[in-house]
mmCIF file of C-alpha atoms in Angstrom:
data_model
loop_
_atom_site.group_PDB
_atom_site.id
_atom_site.type_symbol
_atom_site.label_atom_id
_atom_site.label_comp_id
_atom_site.label_asym_id
_atom_site.label_seq_id
_atom_site.Cartn_x
_atom_site.Cartn_y
_atom_site.Cartn_z
ATOM 1 C CA MET A 1 26.342 3.797 6.614
ATOM 2 C CA ASP A 2 24.543 5.788 9.323
ATOM 3 C CA ASN A 3 22.514 7.665 6.698
ATOM 4 C CA PHE A 4 21.697 4.407 4.921
ATOM 5 C CA MET A 5 20.389 2.815 8.123
ATOM 6 C CA PHE A 6 18.486 5.978 9.044
ATOM 7 C CA PHE A 7 16.570 6.178 5.744
ATOM 8 C CA LEU A 8 16.107 2.404 5.582
ATOM 9 C CA LYS A 9 14.547 2.427 9.074
ATOM 10 C CA GLU A 10 12.390 5.433 8.177
ATOM 11 C CA GLY A 11 11.066 3.522 5.161
ATOM 12 C CA ILE A 12 10.329 0.436 7.251
ATOM 13 C CA PHE A 13 8.623 2.392 10.020
ATOM 14 C CA HIS A 14 6.682 4.486 7.514
ATOM 15 C CA VAL A 15 4.822 1.323 6.509
ATOM 16 C CA LEU A 16 4.682 -0.305 9.945
ATOM 17 C CA ASP A 17 3.584 2.806 11.860
ATOM 18 C CA TRP A 18 0.280 1.928 13.537
ATOM 19 C CA ASN A 19 -0.589 5.616 13.854
ATOM 20 C CA ALA A 20 -0.651 5.803 10.066
ATOM 21 C CA TYR A 21 -2.112 2.423 9.187
ATOM 22 C CA ASP A 22 -3.486 3.476 5.789
ATOM 23 C CA HIS A 23 -0.489 1.889 4.066
ATOM 24 C CA VAL A 24 -1.170 -1.464 5.744
ATOM 25 C CA LEU A 25 -4.894 -1.269 4.921
ATOM 26 C CA PHE A 26 -4.057 -0.702 1.269
ATOM 27 C CA LEU A 27 -1.652 -3.649 1.249
ATOM 28 C CA ILE A 28 -4.330 -5.835 2.846
ATOM 29 C CA VAL A 29 -6.966 -5.134 0.192
ATOM 30 C CA LEU A 30 -4.387 -5.248 -2.572
ATOM 31 C CA THR A 31 -3.132 -8.730 -1.650
ATOM 32 C CA VAL A 32 -6.108 -10.469 -0.003
ATOM 33 C CA VAL A 33 -7.127 -11.965 -3.370
ATOM 34 C CA TYR A 34 -3.795 -13.788 -3.662
ATOM 35 C CA ASP A 35 -2.100 -16.735 -2.009
ATOM 36 C CA PHE A 36 1.442 -18.097 -1.975
ATOM 37 C CA LYS A 37 0.932 -19.656 -5.427
ATOM 38 C CA ASN A 38 0.855 -16.107 -6.832
ATOM 39 C CA TRP A 39 4.174 -15.042 -5.257
ATOM 40 C CA ASN A 40 5.560 -13.590 -8.508
ATOM 41 C CA LYS A 41 2.484 -11.419 -9.070
ATOM 42 C CA ILE A 42 2.598 -10.304 -5.425
ATOM 43 C CA LEU A 43 6.242 -9.257 -5.807
ATOM 44 C CA TRP A 44 5.244 -7.215 -8.849
ATOM 45 C CA LEU A 45 2.401 -5.628 -6.886
ATOM 46 C CA ILE A 46 4.510 -4.439 -3.985
ATOM 47 C CA THR A 47 7.379 -3.389 -6.242
ATOM 48 C CA LEU A 48 5.041 -1.359 -8.461
ATOM 49 C CA PHE A 49 3.550 0.243 -5.356
ATOM 50 C CA THR A 50 7.049 1.143 -4.150
ATOM 51 C CA ILE A 51 7.940 2.525 -7.593
ATOM 52 C CA GLY A 52 4.821 4.712 -7.622
ATOM 53 C CA HIS A 53 5.437 5.804 -4.040
ATOM 54 C CA THR A 54 9.102 6.625 -4.755
ATOM 55 C CA LEU A 55 8.367 8.393 -8.032
ATOM 56 C CA SER A 56 5.950 10.786 -6.336
ATOM 57 C CA LEU A 57 8.493 11.380 -3.541
ATOM 58 C CA ILE A 58 11.142 12.200 -6.163
ATOM 59 C CA LEU A 59 8.786 14.582 -7.989
ATOM 60 C CA SER A 60 7.923 16.273 -4.712
ATOM 61 C CA ALA A 61 11.492 16.367 -3.327
ATOM 62 C CA TYR A 62 12.696 18.136 -6.474
ATOM 63 C CA ASN A 63 9.665 20.489 -6.410
ATOM 64 C CA ILE A 64 8.329 19.224 -9.740
ATOM 65 C CA VAL A 65 4.925 18.354 -8.277
ATOM 66 C CA SER A 66 3.094 19.970 -5.417
ATOM 67 C CA ILE A 67 -0.436 18.969 -4.490
ATOM 68 C CA SER A 68 -2.460 20.222 -1.555
ATOM 69 C CA HIS A 69 -2.047 17.984 1.490
ATOM 70 C CA MET A 70 -5.837 18.126 2.011
ATOM 71 C CA TRP A 71 -6.449 16.514 -1.392
ATOM 72 C CA ILE A 72 -3.916 13.781 -0.725
ATOM 73 C CA GLU A 73 -5.382 13.050 2.729
ATOM 74 C CA PHE A 74 -8.755 12.630 0.987
ATOM 75 C CA LEU A 75 -7.457 10.579 -1.946
ATOM 76 C CA ILE A 76 -5.524 8.033 0.140
ATOM 77 C CA PRO A 77 -8.642 6.546 1.792
ATOM 78 C CA CYS A 78 -10.339 6.710 -1.634
ATOM 79 C CA THR A 79 -7.644 4.411 -3.053
ATOM 80 C CA ILE A 80 -8.185 1.936 -0.226
ATOM 81 C CA LEU A 81 -11.972 2.073 -0.628
ATOM 82 C CA ILE A 82 -11.849 1.602 -4.424
ATOM 83 C CA THR A 83 -9.544 -1.413 -4.134
ATOM 84 C CA ALA A 84 -11.694 -2.967 -1.388
ATOM 85 C CA LEU A 85 -14.895 -2.406 -3.390
ATOM 86 C CA VAL A 86 -13.379 -4.067 -6.455
ATOM 87 C CA ASN A 87 -12.570 -7.044 -4.216
ATOM 88 C CA VAL A 88 -16.134 -7.170 -2.893
ATOM 89 C CA PHE A 89 -17.752 -6.923 -6.325
ATOM 90 C CA PHE A 90 -15.477 -9.531 -7.880
ATOM 91 C CA ALA A 91 -14.956 -11.871 -4.893
ATOM 92 C CA LYS A 92 -17.048 -14.544 -6.578
ATOM 93 C CA ASN A 93 -14.455 -14.666 -9.338
ATOM 94 C CA ALA A 94 -11.446 -14.567 -6.992
ATOM 95 C CA THR A 95 -9.260 -16.698 -9.241
ATOM 96 C CA LYS A 96 -10.043 -14.511 -12.236
ATOM 97 C CA LEU A 97 -9.433 -11.353 -10.161
ATOM 98 C CA ALA A 98 -6.024 -12.661 -9.088
ATOM 99 C CA LYS A 99 -5.109 -13.205 -12.746
ATOM 100 C CA THR A 100 -6.122 -9.748 -13.988
ATOM 101 C CA ASN A 101 -3.798 -6.786 -14.132
ATOM 102 C CA THR A 102 -6.218 -4.431 -12.364
ATOM 103 C CA ASN A 103 -4.328 -4.679 -9.084
ATOM 104 C CA LEU A 104 -1.038 -3.994 -10.880
ATOM 105 C CA PHE A 105 -2.513 -0.715 -12.125
ATOM 106 C CA PHE A 106 -3.887 0.050 -8.639
ATOM 107 C CA ALA A 107 -0.479 -0.637 -7.095
ATOM 108 C CA LEU A 108 1.385 1.748 -9.402
ATOM 109 C CA PHE A 109 -1.162 4.550 -9.723
ATOM 110 C CA PHE A 110 -2.311 4.500 -6.112
ATOM 111 C CA GLY A 111 1.339 4.266 -5.024
ATOM 112 C CA LEU A 112 1.818 7.697 -6.595
ATOM 113 C CA ILE A 113 -0.960 9.097 -4.397
ATOM 114 C CA HIS A 114 0.302 7.400 -1.225
ATOM 115 C CA GLY A 115 3.810 8.727 -1.861
ATOM 116 C CA LEU A 116 2.531 12.281 -2.070
ATOM 117 C CA GLY A 117 0.987 11.794 1.366
ATOM 118 C CA PHE A 118 4.458 11.346 2.823
ATOM 119 C CA SER A 119 6.260 13.924 0.709
ATOM 120 C CA GLY A 120 6.029 16.788 3.224
ATOM 121 C CA TYR A 121 7.589 14.739 6.005
ATOM 122 C CA PHE A 122 10.235 13.379 3.672
ATOM 123 C CA LYS A 123 11.240 16.940 2.703
ATOM 124 C CA ILE A 124 11.770 17.626 6.406
ATOM 125 C CA LEU A 125 13.908 14.462 6.715
ATOM 126 C CA ILE A 126 16.256 15.444 3.908
ATOM 127 C CA GLY A 127 16.203 19.143 4.818
ATOM 128 C CA GLY A 128 18.094 21.415 2.470
ATOM 129 C CA SER A 129 20.395 18.632 1.288
ATOM 130 C CA SER A 130 21.307 18.739 -2.372
ATOM 131 C CA GLN A 131 21.723 14.932 -2.299
ATOM 132 C CA LYS A 132 18.149 13.664 -2.427
ATOM 133 C CA LEU A 133 18.162 10.658 -4.738
ATOM 134 C CA ILE A 134 20.261 8.283 -2.600
ATOM 135 C CA PRO A 135 18.165 8.887 0.564
ATOM 136 C CA LEU A 136 15.018 8.380 -1.550
ATOM 137 C CA LEU A 137 16.294 5.027 -2.786
ATOM 138 C CA GLU A 138 17.343 3.954 0.717
ATOM 139 C CA PHE A 139 13.902 4.940 1.976
ATOM 140 C CA ALA A 140 12.288 2.982 -0.885
ATOM 141 C CA LEU A 141 14.269 -0.117 0.078
ATOM 142 C CA GLY A 142 12.904 0.204 3.613
ATOM 143 C CA ILE A 143 9.371 0.482 2.226
ATOM 144 C CA GLU A 144 9.875 -2.621 0.104
ATOM 145 C CA ILE A 145 11.171 -4.641 3.092
ATOM 146 C CA ALA A 146 8.254 -3.552 5.296
ATOM 147 C CA GLN A 147 5.743 -4.323 2.554
ATOM 148 C CA LEU A 148 7.181 -7.822 2.205
ATOM 149 C CA ILE A 149 6.721 -8.321 5.955
ATOM 150 C CA VAL A 150 3.098 -7.128 5.825
ATOM 151 C CA VAL A 151 2.225 -9.126 2.715
ATOM 152 C CA ILE A 152 3.769 -12.343 4.061
ATOM 153 C CA ALA A 153 1.754 -11.861 7.274
ATOM 154 C CA ILE A 154 -1.443 -11.344 5.249
ATOM 155 C CA LEU A 155 -0.754 -14.460 3.168
ATOM 156 C CA ILE A 156 0.004 -16.587 6.269
ATOM 157 C CA ILE A 157 -3.184 -15.419 8.008
ATOM 158 C CA GLY A 158 -5.153 -16.116 4.819
ATOM 159 C CA LEU A 159 -3.597 -19.573 4.539
ATOM 160 C CA ILE A 160 -4.505 -20.381 8.141
ATOM 161 C CA PHE A 161 -8.105 -19.220 7.780
ATOM 162 C CA GLN A 162 -8.599 -20.944 4.427
ATOM 163 C CA THR A 163 -6.987 -24.267 5.358
ATOM 164 C CA VAL A 164 -7.416 -24.676 9.125
ATOM 165 C CA PHE A 165 -10.771 -22.898 9.526
ATOM 166 C CA ARG A 166 -11.964 -23.830 6.011
ATOM 167 C CA PHE A 167 -12.959 -20.328 4.921
ATOM 168 C CA PRO A 168 -13.742 -20.371 1.201
ATOM 169 C CA LYS A 169 -11.540 -17.934 -0.737
ATOM 170 C CA ARG A 170 -14.594 -15.881 -1.720
ATOM 171 C CA ASP A 171 -15.703 -15.471 1.913
ATOM 172 C CA TRP A 172 -12.169 -14.599 3.027
ATOM 173 C CA ILE A 173 -11.958 -11.817 0.426
ATOM 174 C CA LEU A 174 -15.439 -10.519 1.301
ATOM 175 C CA ILE A 175 -14.835 -10.484 5.058
ATOM 176 C CA ILE A 176 -11.403 -8.874 4.966
ATOM 177 C CA SER A 177 -12.374 -6.314 2.310
ATOM 178 C CA SER A 178 -15.545 -5.443 4.239
ATOM 179 C CA ILE A 179 -13.582 -4.962 7.470
ATOM 180 C CA VAL A 180 -11.201 -2.632 5.640
ATOM 181 C CA ILE A 181 -14.160 -0.706 4.186
ATOM 182 C CA GLY A 182 -15.523 -0.322 7.715
ATOM 183 C CA LEU A 183 -12.158 1.050 8.867
ATOM 184 C CA VAL A 184 -11.601 3.360 5.908
ATOM 185 C CA LEU A 185 -15.040 5.037 5.793
ATOM 186 C CA PRO A 186 -14.402 7.077 8.974
ATOM 187 C CA MET A 187 -10.973 8.025 7.578
ATOM 188 C CA LEU A 188 -12.643 9.193 4.381
ATOM 189 C CA LYS A 189 -15.294 11.148 6.267
ATOM 190 C CA ALA A 190 -12.647 12.837 8.435
ATOM 191 C CA ALA A 191 -10.628 13.767 5.328
ATOM 192 C CA ILE A 192 -13.475 15.623 3.601
ATOM 193 C CA PHE A 193 -12.344 19.228 3.527
ATOM 194 C CA TRP A 194 -14.981 21.036 1.484
#
């Protein structure tokens, strides 16, 4: 039970760590186009992201895949920027964007990249243990719980701004996605390694 709680907490704090807020930024731009009416699609989004994240951790933990940390540190802000730019370009058609499967693809594929960003630290957590799969799944459960917390917060804030302050959906998507772009550009610049 101690191991379960340890890896569960590590998964939760991996997402909620304000020193590594890239995960939260990605969740923001991934879900800002949705509202509570789309709860089933949102669950798919965060679950697909967790699956991608966990799959890359599994591949890394078992030494099947190894990618330079510099590339991953560059690609993570790229995933956030691409998702935010798609939001900006298609904000006018917010309802249509929420119905497409583009974000489902982003969640799974970009989850693979984000998982590789944590793979080095996760290898340290599990050490030389031969039992890797159970800790990976416990960690993934923690990620899923934390993502639910973040996404519910994003949806509540969106609901408040769109109902109380009367922000049109299009403006809400544009403002939030633009703020995230402003935050991710310095991350991207700092990650350039060539």
